[in-house]
Amino acid sequence: MSAYRTTLRRAGTVAALATAGVLAAAGVASAHVTVHPESYAKGATDGVLTFRVPNEENKASTTKVQVYLPTDHPVLGVLVTPQNGWTAKVTTSKLTKPVKTDDGTITDAVSEITWTGGKIAAGQYEDFNVAFGQLPDDTDQLAFKTLQTYSDGDVVRWIEEAAAGGDEPENPAPVLKLAAKGSEEGDGTPAASTTAAATSTKSSSTSASSSSSDSTARGLGIAGLIVGVLGLAAGAFAVVRSRTPRS
């Protein structure tokens, strides 16, 4: 009986550790700053971008968020939505290449937005909404490099961009894809859905735009369960073998 219990206990421990490890990895894989929706049409007007910032530290809170907007392909007409508990500072910069619009030539644009004064506790996230007047039409994507500062002084730099066809970097920058007008991804639908989400409560923020991260987490979770089942099966087999000689 002693050998039986020992073998079963070991098998259960192996399965539990394997499952917990994989599920933990799934949680980490999805805990980075993202922008929603994931795509817009090139040159889209009057829309909203939502920057979702999760807190991935267990012993510290997020106290500062800095989002850098590209100036080589500027986002025009940027407005910041008031955020309870947070103060937003908007910085503009001169453009090296002015942008001609129907309303005239634009020579400067927002290059940085910094939120301070609030707090994102462990296990929580915050959505920061930014309205825009017009997106550029001369690029396929926009990367919004972001710095996340914690109450213990640590700063996480979400600034890495994935190479074409490469794997996602360790600290990826939020990336907005820009599709050709009239295409499936760039037909204007994201703008309408995001505007509606921005005017509702934070809890109703769309989850479909983060399907890529969720799919990764689900896949790793399923893998963990499979590993757990295999561990239990191995334990049962070991128990049978240990009892066969006695029989």
Short mmCIF file of C-alpha atoms in Angstrom, two decimals, residues 4-221:
data_model
loop_
_atom_site.label_atom_id
_atom_site.label_comp_id
_atom_site.label_asym_id
_atom_site.label_seq_id
_atom_site.Cartn_x
_atom_site.Cartn_y
_atom_site.Cartn_z
CA TYR A 4 0.97 2.40 -4.23
CA ARG A 5 0.43 5.71 -2.45
CA THR A 6 3.93 6.96 -3.19
CA THR A 7 3.66 6.22 -6.89
CA LEU A 8 0.23 7.81 -7.19
CA ARG A 9 1.37 10.90 -5.28
CA ARG A 10 4.39 11.35 -7.55
CA ALA A 11 2.27 11.00 -10.68
CA GLY A 12 -0.24 13.54 -9.43
CA THR A 13 2.52 16.01 -8.53
CA VAL A 14 4.12 15.76 -11.97
CA ALA A 15 0.79 16.28 -13.71
CA ALA A 16 -0.14 19.25 -11.52
CA LEU A 17 3.21 20.97 -11.99
CA ALA A 18 3.15 20.46 -15.75
CA THR A 19 -0.38 21.84 -16.07
CA ALA A 20 0.29 24.81 -13.79
CA GLY A 21 3.46 25.69 -15.65
CA VAL A 22 1.81 25.71 -19.04
CA LEU A 23 -1.20 27.69 -17.84
CA ALA A 24 1.10 30.23 -16.21
CA ALA A 25 2.96 30.61 -19.49
CA ALA A 26 -0.38 31.22 -21.20
CA GLY A 27 -1.14 34.06 -18.80
CA VAL A 28 2.23 35.71 -19.39
CA ALA A 29 1.91 35.38 -23.15
CA SER A 30 -1.21 37.56 -23.22
CA ALA A 31 -0.09 40.20 -20.69
CA HIS A 32 1.26 42.93 -22.94
CA VAL A 33 0.00 46.36 -24.01
CA THR A 34 -2.25 46.19 -27.07
CA VAL A 35 -4.20 48.57 -29.30
CA HIS A 36 -7.80 47.96 -30.36
CA PRO A 37 -9.14 47.44 -32.91
CA GLU A 38 -6.24 45.61 -34.53
CA SER A 39 -6.83 47.19 -37.95
CA TYR A 40 -8.30 50.23 -39.69
CA ALA A 41 -8.60 51.38 -43.27
CA LYS A 42 -5.82 53.54 -44.61
CA GLY A 43 -6.75 57.20 -44.28
CA ALA A 44 -9.68 56.39 -41.96
CA THR A 45 -11.26 59.43 -40.30
CA ASP A 46 -13.05 60.17 -37.02
CA GLY A 47 -12.25 56.96 -35.14
CA VAL A 48 -11.05 55.81 -31.75
CA LEU A 49 -8.00 53.80 -30.69
CA THR A 50 -8.07 52.00 -27.35
CA PHE A 51 -4.77 51.18 -25.64
CA ARG A 52 -5.28 48.31 -23.20
CA VAL A 53 -2.69 48.20 -20.41
CA PRO A 54 -2.70 45.12 -18.14
CA ASN A 55 -0.77 45.00 -14.87
CA GLU A 56 1.53 41.96 -14.95
CA GLU A 57 3.25 42.50 -11.59
CA ASN A 58 1.96 40.83 -8.42
CA LYS A 59 3.60 43.20 -5.94
CA ALA A 60 3.43 46.56 -7.74
CA SER A 61 0.86 48.78 -9.45
CA THR A 62 1.12 50.56 -12.79
CA THR A 63 1.33 54.30 -12.09
CA LYS A 64 2.41 55.78 -15.42
CA VAL A 65 1.76 54.99 -19.09
CA GLN A 66 3.54 56.69 -21.99
CA VAL A 67 2.38 56.07 -25.55
CA TYR A 68 4.54 57.39 -28.41
CA LEU A 69 2.80 58.14 -31.70
CA PRO A 70 4.83 57.89 -34.92
CA THR A 71 5.68 61.20 -36.58
CA ASP A 72 6.99 59.80 -39.86
CA HIS A 73 3.39 58.68 -40.53
CA PRO A 74 1.49 60.99 -38.17
CA VAL A 75 -1.96 60.49 -36.69
CA LEU A 76 -3.85 63.76 -37.12
CA GLY A 77 -6.43 65.42 -34.91
CA VAL A 78 -5.65 63.46 -31.75
CA LEU A 79 -7.95 63.99 -28.74
CA VAL A 80 -7.70 62.26 -25.35
CA THR A 81 -10.75 60.95 -23.50
CA PRO A 82 -10.91 62.02 -19.82
CA GLN A 83 -9.95 59.09 -17.61
CA ASN A 84 -11.12 58.81 -14.01
CA GLY A 85 -8.14 59.14 -11.67
CA TRP A 86 -5.67 59.82 -14.49
CA THR A 87 -4.19 63.03 -15.86
CA ALA A 88 -3.17 63.06 -19.51
CA LYS A 89 -0.33 65.17 -20.87
CA VAL A 90 -0.26 65.57 -24.65
CA THR A 91 3.01 66.49 -26.41
CA THR A 92 3.17 67.72 -30.00
CA SER A 93 6.16 67.82 -32.34
CA LYS A 94 7.03 69.49 -35.62
CA LEU A 95 6.72 67.19 -38.60
CA THR A 96 9.74 66.76 -40.85
CA LYS A 97 7.31 66.36 -43.72
CA PRO A 98 4.10 68.44 -43.47
CA VAL A 99 0.85 66.72 -44.37
CA LYS A 100 -1.58 68.27 -46.84
CA THR A 101 -5.26 67.84 -46.02
CA ASP A 102 -8.56 69.27 -47.26
CA ASP A 103 -8.41 71.72 -44.36
CA GLY A 104 -4.88 72.89 -45.10
CA THR A 105 -1.30 71.85 -44.43
CA ILE A 106 -0.52 70.25 -41.06
CA THR A 107 2.97 71.05 -39.72
CA ASP A 108 2.80 69.46 -36.25
CA ALA A 109 1.12 66.46 -34.66
CA VAL A 110 0.85 64.65 -31.33
CA SER A 111 3.95 62.59 -30.67
CA GLU A 112 3.42 61.45 -27.06
CA ILE A 113 0.61 60.96 -24.56
CA THR A 114 1.47 60.39 -20.89
CA TRP A 115 -1.05 59.28 -18.27
CA THR A 116 -0.19 59.70 -14.58
CA GLY A 117 -1.96 59.94 -11.23
CA GLY A 118 -3.96 56.72 -11.49
CA LYS A 119 -3.22 53.14 -10.52
CA ILE A 120 -3.65 49.74 -12.15
CA ALA A 121 -3.47 47.06 -9.47
CA ALA A 122 -2.32 43.46 -9.86
CA GLY A 123 -4.75 41.38 -11.89
CA GLN A 124 -6.38 44.47 -13.43
CA TYR A 125 -6.13 46.44 -16.66
CA GLU A 126 -7.04 49.91 -17.88
CA ASP A 127 -8.33 51.09 -21.26
CA PHE A 128 -7.06 54.46 -22.50
CA ASN A 129 -9.15 55.86 -25.36
CA VAL A 130 -7.67 58.21 -27.97
CA ALA A 131 -9.79 59.76 -30.71
CA PHE A 132 -8.24 60.72 -34.04
CA GLY A 133 -9.25 62.85 -36.99
CA GLN A 134 -7.34 60.99 -39.69
CA LEU A 135 -4.95 58.06 -40.05
CA PRO A 136 -2.11 58.06 -42.61
CA ASP A 137 -2.66 56.38 -45.96
CA ASP A 138 1.00 55.87 -46.93
CA THR A 139 1.94 52.93 -44.67
CA ASP A 140 0.71 49.42 -43.88
CA GLN A 141 0.95 49.64 -40.11
CA LEU A 142 1.60 51.93 -37.16
CA ALA A 143 3.66 50.96 -34.11
CA PHE A 144 2.88 52.79 -30.87
CA LYS A 145 5.89 52.29 -28.61
CA THR A 146 4.81 52.32 -24.98
CA LEU A 147 6.53 52.64 -21.60
CA GLN A 148 4.80 51.19 -18.52
CA THR A 149 6.07 52.39 -15.13
CA TYR A 150 5.37 50.52 -11.88
CA SER A 151 5.13 51.78 -8.31
CA ASP A 152 8.40 50.03 -7.42
CA GLY A 153 10.28 51.98 -10.11
CA ASP A 154 10.46 49.25 -12.73
CA VAL A 155 9.81 50.34 -16.32
CA VAL A 156 8.67 47.88 -18.99
CA ARG A 157 9.49 49.06 -22.52
CA TRP A 158 6.94 47.80 -25.03
CA ILE A 159 8.94 49.00 -28.02
CA GLU A 160 10.01 45.97 -30.05
CA GLU A 161 8.66 45.41 -33.55
CA ALA A 162 8.45 41.96 -35.10
CA ALA A 163 10.39 41.34 -38.30
CA ALA A 164 8.38 40.38 -41.37
CA GLY A 165 7.35 36.76 -40.95
CA GLY A 166 9.18 36.50 -37.62
CA ASP A 167 8.01 35.50 -34.17
CA GLU A 168 6.50 37.99 -31.74
CA PRO A 169 9.25 39.71 -29.72
CA GLU A 170 9.44 39.54 -25.93
CA ASN A 171 8.24 43.12 -25.41
CA PRO A 172 6.15 43.91 -28.52
CA ALA A 173 4.94 47.41 -29.25
CA PRO A 174 1.20 47.80 -29.89
CA VAL A 175 0.71 47.65 -33.67
CA LEU A 176 -2.23 48.90 -35.71
CA LYS A 177 -2.53 47.38 -39.18
CA LEU A 178 -3.71 49.64 -41.98
CA ALA A 179 -5.57 47.86 -44.76
CA ALA A 180 -6.47 49.15 -48.22
CA LYS A 181 -9.82 50.88 -48.40
CA GLY A 182 -12.62 48.53 -49.35
CA SER A 183 -10.80 45.39 -48.19
CA GLU A 184 -12.31 43.03 -45.63
CA GLU A 185 -10.18 44.50 -42.83
CA GLY A 186 -10.34 48.10 -43.99
CA ASP A 187 -13.98 48.65 -44.91
CA GLY A 188 -14.61 51.06 -42.05
CA THR A 189 -16.36 48.60 -39.74
CA PRO A 190 -13.68 48.72 -37.00
CA ALA A 191 -14.10 52.48 -36.69
CA ALA A 192 -17.82 52.23 -36.10
CA SER A 193 -17.57 49.43 -33.55
CA THR A 194 -14.74 51.07 -31.63
CA THR A 195 -16.51 54.42 -31.42
CA ALA A 196 -19.50 52.71 -29.88
CA ALA A 197 -17.30 50.88 -27.40
CA ALA A 198 -15.55 54.08 -26.36
CA THR A 199 -18.81 55.75 -25.36
CA SER A 200 -19.98 52.81 -23.27
CA THR A 201 -18.55 51.53 -19.98
CA LYS A 202 -15.04 50.07 -19.84
CA SER A 203 -16.42 46.67 -19.02
CA SER A 204 -18.06 46.49 -22.45
CA SER A 205 -14.77 46.90 -24.32
CA THR A 206 -14.59 44.47 -27.22
CA SER A 207 -12.72 41.23 -26.60
CA ALA A 208 -12.71 40.08 -30.22
CA SER A 209 -9.80 42.39 -31.07
CA SER A 210 -7.54 40.45 -28.70
CA SER A 211 -8.41 37.06 -30.22
CA SER A 212 -4.79 36.41 -31.17
CA SER A 213 -3.58 36.56 -27.55
CA ASP A 214 -6.62 34.62 -26.34
CA SER A 215 -6.04 31.89 -28.93
CA THR A 216 -2.46 31.51 -27.76
CA ALA A 217 -3.55 31.29 -24.14
CA ARG A 218 -6.26 28.73 -24.95
CA GLY A 219 -3.84 26.64 -26.97
CA LEU A 220 -1.29 26.58 -24.18
CA GLY A 221 -4.03 25.80 -21.66
#
